[in-house]
Tab-separated table of C-alpha atoms in Angstrom:
chain	number	residue	atom	x	y	z
A	574	MET	CA	-0.037	0.049	0.012
A	575	LEU	CA	1.070	3.566	-0.737
A	576	ASP	CA	2.352	5.848	1.967
A	577	ARG	CA	0.072	8.448	3.494
A	578	LEU	CA	1.571	11.421	1.562
A	579	SER	CA	1.243	9.751	-1.891
A	580	ARG	CA	-2.379	8.920	-1.090
A	581	ASP	CA	-3.020	12.508	0.022
A	582	ILE	CA	-1.602	13.710	-3.312
A	583	GLU	CA	-3.620	11.202	-5.231
A	584	ALA	CA	-6.774	12.380	-3.545
A	585	LEU	CA	-5.928	16.063	-4.203
A	586	LEU	CA	-5.145	15.421	-7.926
A	587	PHE	CA	-8.341	13.466	-8.153
A	588	ALA	CA	-10.592	16.073	-6.643
A	589	THR	CA	-9.014	19.224	-8.192
A	590	ASP	CA	-10.543	20.981	-11.154
A	591	ARG	CA	-7.199	22.679	-12.196
A	592	PRO	CA	-3.529	21.728	-12.310
A	593	LEU	CA	-1.906	21.819	-8.851
A	594	SER	CA	1.727	23.210	-8.534
A	595	ILE	CA	4.370	21.563	-6.415
A	596	ASP	CA	4.018	24.696	-4.122
A	597	GLU	CA	0.452	24.179	-3.670
A	598	LEU	CA	0.805	20.336	-3.093
A	599	CYS	CA	3.473	21.286	-0.485
A	600	GLU	CA	1.078	23.656	1.328
A	601	LEU	CA	-2.009	21.381	1.144
A	602	THR	CA	-0.069	18.375	2.536
A	603	GLY	CA	2.162	20.328	4.910
A	604	SER	CA	5.328	18.693	3.336
A	605	GLY	CA	8.477	19.776	1.896
A	606	GLU	CA	9.228	19.979	-1.738
A	607	ASP	CA	11.540	17.004	-1.919
A	608	SER	CA	9.135	14.684	-0.199
A	609	VAL	CA	6.311	15.759	-2.382
A	610	SER	CA	8.271	15.163	-5.598
A	611	GLN	CA	9.340	11.759	-4.373
A	612	ALA	CA	5.703	10.919	-3.334
A	613	ILE	CA	4.595	11.929	-6.816
A	614	GLU	CA	7.220	9.571	-8.296
A	615	ARG	CA	5.949	6.765	-6.102
A	616	LEU	CA	2.359	7.504	-7.069
A	617	LYS	CA	3.300	7.484	-10.847
A	618	ALA	CA	5.083	4.183	-10.397
A	619	ALA	CA	2.304	2.603	-8.388
A	620	LEU	CA	-0.401	3.592	-11.113
A	621	GLU	CA	1.849	2.152	-13.749
A	622	GLU	CA	2.617	-0.999	-11.972
A	623	SER	CA	-0.957	-1.781	-11.049
A	624	GLY	CA	-1.993	-1.182	-14.763
A	625	HIS	CA	-4.602	1.588	-14.160
A	626	SER	CA	-5.978	3.654	-16.943
A	627	LEU	CA	-4.841	6.945	-15.006
A	628	VAL	CA	-1.594	8.800	-15.273
A	629	ILE	CA	-0.156	11.809	-13.398
A	630	ALA	CA	0.636	14.449	-16.055
A	631	GLU	CA	2.593	17.660	-15.637
A	632	ILE	CA	0.505	20.224	-17.488
A	633	ALA	CA	-0.115	23.894	-17.536
A	634	GLY	CA	2.155	24.678	-14.520
A	635	GLY	CA	1.115	21.775	-12.248
A	636	PHE	CA	0.138	18.265	-11.851
A	637	ARG	CA	-3.145	16.427	-12.859
A	638	LEU	CA	-4.611	13.066	-12.623
A	639	MET	CA	-5.611	12.111	-16.217
A	640	THR	CA	-6.856	9.305	-18.287
A	641	ASP	CA	-4.473	7.279	-20.323
A	642	ALA	CA	-4.351	8.227	-24.135
A	643	THR	CA	-5.251	4.651	-25.017
A	644	HIS	CA	-8.726	5.058	-23.502
A	645	GLY	CA	-9.326	8.280	-25.395
A	646	GLU	CA	-11.944	7.065	-27.705
A	647	THR	CA	-13.984	5.415	-24.995
A	648	VAL	CA	-14.037	8.430	-22.848
A	649	ALA	CA	-14.446	10.815	-25.820
A	650	GLN	CA	-18.050	9.419	-26.254
A	651	LEU	CA	-19.025	11.130	-23.070
A	652	PHE	CA	-18.401	14.474	-24.541
A	653	GLU	CA	-19.311	13.765	-28.095
A	654	ASP	CA	-21.711	16.647	-28.374
A	655	ARG	CA	-19.610	19.300	-26.725
A	656	ARG	CA	-15.972	18.554	-27.569
A	657	PRO	CA	-14.764	21.132	-30.109
A	658	GLY	CA	-13.296	19.970	-33.308
A	659	ARG	CA	-9.596	19.943	-34.225
A	660	LEU	CA	-8.143	23.343	-35.055
A	661	THR	CA	-7.916	24.378	-38.800
A	662	ARG	CA	-4.439	24.601	-40.313
A	663	ALA	CA	-4.710	28.364	-40.413
A	664	ALA	CA	-5.613	28.467	-36.831
A	665	ILE	CA	-2.798	26.186	-35.700
A	666	GLU	CA	-0.261	28.060	-37.726
A	667	THR	CA	-1.485	31.341	-36.367
A	668	LEU	CA	-1.334	29.953	-32.823
A	669	ALA	CA	2.279	28.717	-33.300
A	670	VAL	CA	3.359	32.212	-34.370
A	671	VAL	CA	1.761	33.883	-31.471
A	672	ALA	CA	3.045	31.266	-28.995
A	673	TYR	CA	6.730	31.917	-29.913
A	674	ASN	CA	6.380	35.585	-30.365
A	675	GLN	CA	4.092	36.708	-27.638
A	676	PRO	CA	2.949	39.365	-27.133
A	677	CYS	CA	2.448	39.703	-30.800
A	678	THR	CA	0.374	41.820	-33.044
A	679	ARG	CA	-1.970	40.663	-35.989
A	680	ALA	CA	0.477	42.415	-38.391
A	681	ALA	CA	3.373	40.431	-37.058
A	682	VAL	CA	1.352	37.030	-37.505
A	683	GLU	CA	0.470	38.050	-41.075
A	684	ALA	CA	4.055	39.076	-41.987
A	685	VAL	CA	5.077	35.455	-41.165
A	686	ARG	CA	2.251	33.713	-42.786
A	687	GLY	CA	1.837	36.024	-45.682
A	688	VAL	CA	-2.032	35.903	-45.549
A	689	ASN	CA	-4.754	37.608	-43.709
A	690	CYS	CA	-5.180	36.106	-40.204
A	691	ASP	CA	-8.274	37.865	-38.928
A	692	SER	CA	-10.574	34.966	-38.753
A	693	ALA	CA	-7.859	32.507	-37.431
A	694	LEU	CA	-7.320	34.976	-34.533
A	695	LYS	CA	-10.890	35.349	-33.917
A	696	SER	CA	-11.619	31.581	-33.727
A	697	LEU	CA	-8.621	31.234	-31.328
A	698	LEU	CA	-10.001	33.948	-29.139
A	699	GLU	CA	-13.225	32.246	-29.078
A	700	ARG	CA	-11.689	28.938	-27.976
A	701	ASN	CA	-9.729	30.747	-25.329
A	702	LEU	CA	-6.388	29.617	-26.605
A	703	ILE	CA	-5.197	33.151	-27.027
A	704	ARG	CA	-6.202	36.259	-25.168
A	705	ILE	CA	-5.811	40.061	-25.956
A	706	CYS	CA	-3.052	41.108	-23.589
A	707	GLY	CA	-2.665	44.702	-24.410
A	708	ARG	CA	-1.767	47.256	-27.103
A	709	GLN	CA	1.480	47.926	-28.778
A	710	GLU	CA	2.754	51.462	-28.286
A	711	THR	CA	3.301	52.058	-32.060
A	712	VAL	CA	1.271	53.929	-34.654
A	713	GLY	CA	-2.264	52.864	-34.548
A	714	ARG	CA	-1.775	51.141	-31.167
A	715	PRO	CA	-2.591	47.610	-32.404
A	716	LEU	CA	-3.830	44.965	-30.092
A	717	THR	CA	-1.315	42.395	-28.994
A	718	TYR	CA	-2.076	38.646	-28.350
A	719	ALA	CA	-0.707	35.869	-26.037
A	720	THR	CA	-1.464	32.381	-25.238
A	721	THR	CA	-3.569	31.238	-22.429
A	722	GLU	CA	-3.327	28.500	-19.755
A	723	ASP	CA	-5.999	26.650	-21.775
A	724	PHE	CA	-3.397	26.729	-24.577
A	725	LEU	CA	-0.883	24.862	-22.376
A	726	SER	CA	-3.590	22.330	-21.287
A	727	TYR	CA	-4.808	21.973	-24.869
A	728	PHE	CA	-1.315	20.764	-26.101
A	729	GLY	CA	-0.285	19.118	-22.955
A	730	LEU	CA	2.583	21.560	-22.238
A	731	SER	CA	3.800	22.165	-18.689
A	732	ASP	CA	4.706	25.734	-19.392
A	733	ILE	CA	5.540	28.094	-22.109
A	734	ASP	CA	9.204	27.294	-21.997
A	735	HIS	CA	8.489	23.827	-22.994
A	736	LEU	CA	7.261	24.604	-26.473
A	737	PRO	CA	8.794	22.287	-29.104
A	738	ARG	CA	12.022	23.299	-30.627
A	739	ARG	CA	12.044	26.572	-28.677
A	740	ARG	CA	15.664	27.324	-29.061
A	741	GLU	CA	15.777	26.647	-32.695
A	742	ILE	CA	12.972	29.061	-33.412
A	743	GLU	CA	14.509	31.695	-31.161
A	744	GLU	CA	17.674	31.482	-33.350
A	745	ILE	CA	15.701	31.944	-36.446
A	746	LEU	CA	13.719	34.728	-34.943
A	747	SER	CA	16.807	36.472	-33.673
A	748	THR	CA	18.054	37.001	-37.227
A	749	GLY	CA	15.034	39.244	-37.665
A	750	MET	CA	11.323	38.938	-37.913
A	751	PRO	CA	9.836	40.341	-40.934
A	752	ALA	CA	8.264	43.600	-39.924
A	753	GLY	CA	4.513	43.853	-40.077
A	754	GLN	CA	3.354	45.671	-43.302
A	755	ASP	CA	2.095	48.798	-41.499
A	756	SER	CA	5.303	49.224	-39.350
A	757	ASP	CA	7.466	48.788	-42.538
A	758	LEU	CA	5.731	51.630	-44.217
A	759	PHE	CA	6.566	54.016	-41.386
A	760	GLU	CA	10.048	52.840	-41.084
A	761	GLU	CA	10.706	53.621	-44.752
A	762	ASN	CA	9.249	57.082	-44.257
A	763	ARG	CA	11.637	57.811	-41.438
A	764	GLY	CA	14.609	56.469	-43.360
B	716	MET	CA	0.478	16.902	-69.545
B	717	SER	CA	-2.259	14.719	-68.072
B	718	ALA	CA	-5.453	16.062	-66.883
B	719	ASP	CA	-4.537	15.312	-63.240
B	720	ALA	CA	-1.329	17.174	-63.498
B	721	CYS	CA	-3.368	20.296	-64.557
B	722	ARG	CA	-5.629	20.130	-61.722
B	723	ILE	CA	-4.752	23.249	-59.707
B	724	SER	CA	-6.138	23.911	-56.300
B	725	LEU	CA	-5.025	26.925	-54.260
B	726	ASP	CA	-7.381	25.846	-51.437
B	727	ALA	CA	-4.801	23.230	-50.402
B	728	PHE	CA	-2.392	26.141	-49.606
B	729	GLU	CA	-2.286	28.454	-46.676
B	730	GLY	CA	-1.200	31.374	-48.875
B	731	PRO	CA	1.536	32.221	-51.287
B	732	LEU	CA	4.380	31.237	-49.013
B	733	ASP	CA	2.925	27.907	-48.506
B	734	LEU	CA	2.654	27.604	-52.334
B	735	LEU	CA	6.204	28.672	-52.772
B	736	LEU	CA	7.455	26.189	-50.245
B	737	TYR	CA	5.548	23.458	-52.119
B	738	LEU	CA	7.153	24.485	-55.434
B	739	ILE	CA	10.578	24.654	-53.904
B	740	LYS	CA	10.219	21.266	-52.395
B	741	ARG	CA	8.617	19.773	-55.497
B	742	ASP	CA	11.427	20.996	-57.816
B	743	GLU	CA	14.104	20.170	-55.228
B	744	LEU	CA	15.349	23.775	-55.096
B	745	ASP	CA	17.522	25.051	-52.279
B	746	ILE	CA	15.573	27.309	-50.050
B	747	TYR	CA	18.738	29.233	-49.318
B	748	GLN	CA	19.854	29.746	-52.763
B	749	ILE	CA	16.592	30.660	-54.482
B	750	GLU	CA	16.968	31.626	-58.133
B	751	ALA	CA	14.282	34.276	-58.651
B	752	ALA	CA	13.842	33.583	-62.348
B	753	VAL	CA	13.307	29.840	-61.652
B	754	VAL	CA	10.952	30.195	-58.869
B	755	ALA	CA	8.987	33.063	-60.476
B	756	GLU	CA	8.479	30.920	-63.570
B	757	GLN	CA	6.878	28.062	-61.611
B	758	TYR	CA	4.839	30.226	-59.337
B	759	LEU	CA	3.438	32.326	-62.192
B	760	GLU	CA	2.728	29.162	-64.169
B	761	TYR	CA	0.730	27.909	-61.270
B	762	ILE	CA	-1.184	31.109	-60.726
B	763	ARG	CA	-1.811	31.465	-64.418
B	764	LYS	CA	-3.488	28.121	-64.445
B	765	ALA	CA	-5.565	28.921	-61.569
B	766	LEU	CA	-6.705	32.054	-63.311
B	767	GLU	CA	-7.495	30.118	-66.493
B	768	LEU	CA	-9.637	27.756	-64.721
B	769	ASP	CA	-11.417	30.834	-63.359
B	770	LEU	CA	-10.599	30.154	-59.710
B	771	ASP	CA	-10.779	32.748	-57.123
B	772	VAL	CA	-7.284	33.755	-56.548
B	773	ALA	CA	-6.855	35.723	-53.310
B	774	SER	CA	-5.123	39.056	-53.543
B	775	GLU	CA	-2.236	37.789	-51.593
B	776	TYR	CA	-1.205	35.315	-54.262
B	777	LEU	CA	-1.198	38.166	-56.802
B	778	VAL	CA	0.911	40.406	-54.645
B	779	MET	CA	3.541	37.558	-54.429
B	780	ALA	CA	3.204	37.102	-58.290
B	781	ALA	CA	3.971	40.828	-58.753
B	782	THR	CA	6.983	40.640	-56.387
B	783	LEU	CA	8.413	37.576	-58.213
B	784	THR	CA	7.804	39.150	-61.528
B	785	SER	CA	9.766	42.162	-60.512
B	786	MET	CA	12.584	40.125	-59.007
B	787	LYS	CA	12.749	38.077	-62.173
B	788	SER	CA	12.815	41.056	-64.526
B	789	ARG	CA	15.593	42.705	-62.552
B	790	ALA	CA	17.525	39.441	-62.583
B	791	LEU	CA	17.401	39.518	-66.450
B	792	LEU	CA	18.498	43.127	-66.763
B	793	PRO	CA	22.148	43.924	-66.642
B	794	ALA	CA	22.775	45.240	-63.209
B	795	SER	CA	23.484	48.869	-62.830
B	796	ARG	CA	25.329	50.207	-59.808
B	797	GLY	CA	23.302	50.238	-56.536
B	798	GLN	CA	20.659	47.962	-58.124
B	799	GLU	CA	22.518	44.899	-57.308
B	800	ALA	CA	22.214	45.545	-53.590
B	801	ASP	CA	18.490	45.956	-53.939
B	802	GLU	CA	18.231	42.714	-55.750
B	803	ILE	CA	20.096	40.853	-53.096
B	804	GLY	CA	18.027	42.497	-50.383
B	805	GLU	CA	14.896	41.470	-52.046
B	806	ALA	CA	15.920	37.910	-52.572
B	807	GLU	CA	17.201	37.635	-49.099
B	808	ALA	CA	14.054	39.108	-47.500
B	809	LEU	CA	12.143	36.436	-49.338
B	810	MET	CA	14.488	33.771	-48.337
B	811	ARG	CA	14.171	34.864	-44.645
B	812	GLN	CA	10.433	34.889	-44.860
B	813	LEU	CA	10.336	31.360	-46.421
B	814	VAL	CA	12.672	29.981	-43.846
B	815	LEU	CA	10.625	31.405	-41.052
B	816	TYR	CA	7.304	30.339	-42.419
B	817	LYS	CA	8.812	26.834	-43.010
B	818	ALA	CA	9.871	26.685	-39.318
B	819	PHE	CA	6.352	27.712	-38.092
B	820	LYS	CA	4.804	25.354	-40.472
B	821	GLU	CA	6.836	22.503	-38.967
B	822	ILE	CA	5.942	23.749	-35.408
B	823	ALA	CA	2.304	23.781	-36.385
B	824	GLN	CA	2.678	20.156	-37.365
B	825	ASP	CA	4.175	19.313	-34.003
B	826	LEU	CA	1.354	21.076	-32.237
B	827	ARG	CA	-1.136	19.221	-34.414
B	828	GLU	CA	0.392	15.927	-33.099
B	829	SER	CA	0.170	17.214	-29.520
B	830	GLU	CA	-3.408	18.259	-30.173
B	831	ASP	CA	-4.440	14.773	-31.463
B	832	LEU	CA	-2.654	13.133	-28.444
B	833	TRP	CA	-4.000	15.400	-25.738
B	834	ARG	CA	-7.526	15.594	-27.140
B	835	ASN	CA	-7.800	11.948	-26.036
B	836	ILE	CA	-6.455	12.536	-22.592
B	837	PHE	CA	-9.056	13.716	-19.976
B	838	PRO	CA	-8.437	15.221	-16.595
B	839	SER	CA	-10.367	14.370	-13.525
B	840	ALA	CA	-13.380	16.716	-13.463
B	841	GLY	CA	-12.966	17.496	-9.871
B	842	GLU	CA	-15.825	19.463	-8.294
B	843	ARG	CA	-16.202	21.717	-11.280
B	844	GLU	CA	-19.885	21.000	-11.737
B	845	ARG	CA	-21.025	21.067	-8.261
B	846	TRP	CA	-18.971	23.982	-6.881
B	847	SER	CA	-18.135	25.978	-9.897
B	848	ALA	CA	-16.916	29.539	-9.274
B	849	ASP	CA	-20.056	30.914	-10.926
B	850	SER	CA	-22.453	29.708	-8.172
B	851	PRO	CA	-21.258	30.313	-4.552
B	852	PRO	CA	-22.136	27.560	-2.350
B	853	ALA	CA	-24.954	27.735	0.167
B	854	ILE	CA	-23.708	27.094	3.713
B	855	PRO	CA	-25.701	24.454	5.621
B	856	GLY	CA	-27.769	26.282	8.254
B	857	GLN	CA	-27.451	29.572	6.642
B	858	LEU	CA	-31.095	29.845	5.974
B	859	THR	CA	-34.341	28.580	7.701
B	860	ILE	CA	-37.733	27.519	6.530
B	861	ILE	CA	-38.960	30.984	7.465
B	862	ASP	CA	-36.631	32.595	5.059
B	863	LEU	CA	-38.135	30.395	2.290
B	864	LEU	CA	-41.727	31.320	3.306
B	865	THR	CA	-40.885	35.073	3.361
B	866	ALA	CA	-39.385	34.844	-0.107
B	867	LEU	CA	-42.580	32.959	-1.263
B	868	GLU	CA	-44.751	35.674	0.288
B	869	GLU	CA	-42.889	38.445	-1.413
B	870	LEU	CA	-43.268	36.646	-4.768
B	871	SER	CA	-47.058	36.212	-4.339
B	872	ALA	CA	-47.712	39.726	-3.047
B	873	PRO	CA	-49.633	41.819	-5.657
B	874	ALA	CA	-47.358	44.357	-7.420
B	875	ASP	CA	-48.367	47.968	-6.738
B	876	LYS	CA	-46.959	49.134	-9.943
B	877	ALA	CA	-46.199	47.677	-13.214
B	878	PRO	CA	-42.725	46.260	-13.445
B	879	ASP	CA	-40.023	48.562	-15.011
B	880	GLN	CA	-39.065	45.859	-17.425
B	881	ARG	CA	-39.992	46.481	-21.010
B	882	ILE	CA	-40.118	44.099	-23.929
B	883	SER	CA	-38.390	45.837	-26.610
B	884	ARG	CA	-38.966	45.211	-30.307
B	885	PRO	CA	-35.750	45.036	-32.034
B	886	VAL	CA	-36.658	47.155	-35.055
B	887	LEU	CA	-39.332	49.613	-35.854
B	888	THR	CA	-39.495	50.548	-39.503
B	889	ILE	CA	-40.569	53.838	-40.786
B	890	ALA	CA	-43.282	52.182	-42.843
B	891	GLU	CA	-44.839	50.763	-39.643
B	892	CYS	CA	-44.715	54.165	-38.118
B	893	VAL	CA	-46.514	55.715	-40.996
B	894	GLU	CA	-49.117	52.959	-40.853
B	895	GLU	CA	-49.650	53.564	-37.191
B	896	LEU	CA	-49.808	57.409	-37.664
B	897	GLY	CA	-52.527	56.960	-40.360
B	898	GLY	CA	-54.611	55.121	-37.773
B	899	LYS	CA	-54.267	57.508	-35.065
B	900	LEU	CA	-54.573	60.881	-36.847
B	901	GLN	CA	-57.975	62.292	-37.657
B	902	THR	CA	-58.293	64.949	-40.312
B	903	GLY	CA	-58.653	68.464	-38.669
B	904	VAL	CA	-57.453	67.583	-35.242
B	905	TRP	CA	-54.020	68.601	-33.944
B	906	THR	CA	-52.384	65.876	-32.182
B	907	THR	CA	-49.177	65.892	-30.108
B	908	LEU	CA	-46.300	63.822	-30.852
B	909	SER	CA	-46.228	62.287	-27.373
B	910	ALA	CA	-49.785	61.252	-27.776
B	911	LEU	CA	-48.834	59.475	-30.929
B	912	THR	CA	-45.885	57.643	-29.714
B	913	GLY	CA	-47.256	56.905	-26.249
B	914	ILE	CA	-45.060	57.503	-23.218
B	915	GLY	CA	-42.438	55.058	-22.001
B	916	PHE	CA	-41.613	53.184	-25.094
B	917	GLY	CA	-37.992	54.415	-25.473
B	918	ARG	CA	-36.089	56.591	-27.665
B	919	SER	CA	-36.023	54.655	-30.890
B	920	ARG	CA	-39.914	54.761	-31.192
B	921	ILE	CA	-39.885	58.588	-30.781
B	922	VAL	CA	-37.181	59.013	-33.363
B	923	GLY	CA	-38.845	56.570	-35.789
B	924	PHE	CA	-42.220	58.441	-35.542
B	925	PHE	CA	-40.304	61.745	-35.837
B	926	ILE	CA	-38.562	60.726	-39.103
B	927	ALA	CA	-42.010	59.276	-40.326
B	928	ILE	CA	-43.651	62.620	-39.652
B	929	LEU	CA	-40.874	64.533	-41.375
B	930	GLU	CA	-41.291	62.411	-44.428
B	931	LEU	CA	-45.078	62.896	-44.560
B	932	VAL	CA	-44.762	66.645	-44.035
B	933	ARG	CA	-42.369	66.629	-47.082
B	934	LEU	CA	-45.063	64.821	-49.074
B	935	GLY	CA	-47.618	67.361	-47.969
B	936	ARG	CA	-49.720	64.780	-45.991
B	937	LEU	CA	-49.052	66.336	-42.667
B	938	VAL	CA	-48.603	69.759	-41.186
B	939	LEU	CA	-46.410	70.391	-38.118
B	940	ARG	CA	-46.428	73.131	-35.498
B	941	GLN	CA	-44.603	73.996	-32.371
B	942	ARG	CA	-45.846	76.908	-30.361
B	943	ARG	CA	-42.499	77.863	-28.813
B	944	PRO	CA	-39.004	76.309	-28.600
B	945	PHE	CA	-38.970	72.866	-26.765
B	946	ALA	CA	-42.756	72.847	-26.667
B	947	GLU	CA	-44.746	69.755	-27.745
B	948	ILE	CA	-44.670	69.187	-31.434
B	949	GLU	CA	-48.178	68.874	-32.900
B	950	VAL	CA	-49.317	67.266	-36.022
B	951	LEU	CA	-52.275	67.861	-38.324
B	952	ARG	CA	-53.368	65.510	-41.099
B	953	THR	CA	-54.036	67.271	-44.476
B	954	GLU	CA	-56.530	66.391	-47.135
B	955	PHE	CA	-53.638	64.979	-49.161
B	956	TRP	CA	-53.278	61.926	-46.962
């Protein structure tokens, strides 16, 4: 049988409706970080050994108890009528640009993709995968967009630093983003 | 060329950059050493076919076609001084854009794989349904049966005045206003605007009636008068109604 701390954590992760961070788990169980991390490892191992359909996932800044992907189709039936469809290619490309460039304006996304991204941004906002996070202090004060916590959960990311191939993209980006069309215009005028 | 090879669809592409990447890959060209003339030729060929087939070609594709054409024509001309730098700048800008877009396209593919995986992984629902943040929980013992009865009594007490709530019609057309005016106005009797619109129906009804009245005055069917500034507007139906 599992130790008390592991079972406490299991109960917390079962009952929570959001990811619980290590700090929160420490506070809720009154234990130190090391013992909590070790207890999580024991819990993970126990779930795996006993062949359960549940796993502990590190997602959106914390831990959650989740179903195993192999049971996806069975569970999906429960949500058939309310589970949103897959993202369109335009939406997922737009989301990729926003994720690596946030906060990022519409013009910046369009400069990368070379097409109008209005409707893609709108559908991402509707699905709460991105949010409006402010305005850029340039001519026209365009809105800027950033990703949400739902974005992390949706793609199973623990945090924004764990985006795939982050470093490679940063390298390409550091050689210079193509400027948005409107900012280009003004730069030329100045020069 | 077979019929299949001629089948052109721009729908499959996410814009001109996507199409260019496809052509570069298809013809096994080096993305870092793009020859403007070669790429432009292929791209324009593709767009031309799309136009011949009378497909809707989005303006973005045409802008790229113009850029490539200009790059190509410059490549054919003998270079004058200063022009060469422009040319390289243009080609390099396009190369950089393509490399960047290609990277994001691959990222999007990675994200798609994550999406497909995580769409099939479900978290424990917790107490989301029962104790959602939207509905604060009632604390046991907080209320008594007396509170319930009092609430019931308040509900069944006769209201001393009509509730403030109004049911608003979304749109009132001018034609509807004219029709209603016709029913209410009698020839030879001055009637006030407020008597016509009725009180408490909101601004849009007053505005609608006012515009309808102005229109009818213009047509000579009504006469307006106002005894002094801000006084009630009065309306008289003429014999031309």
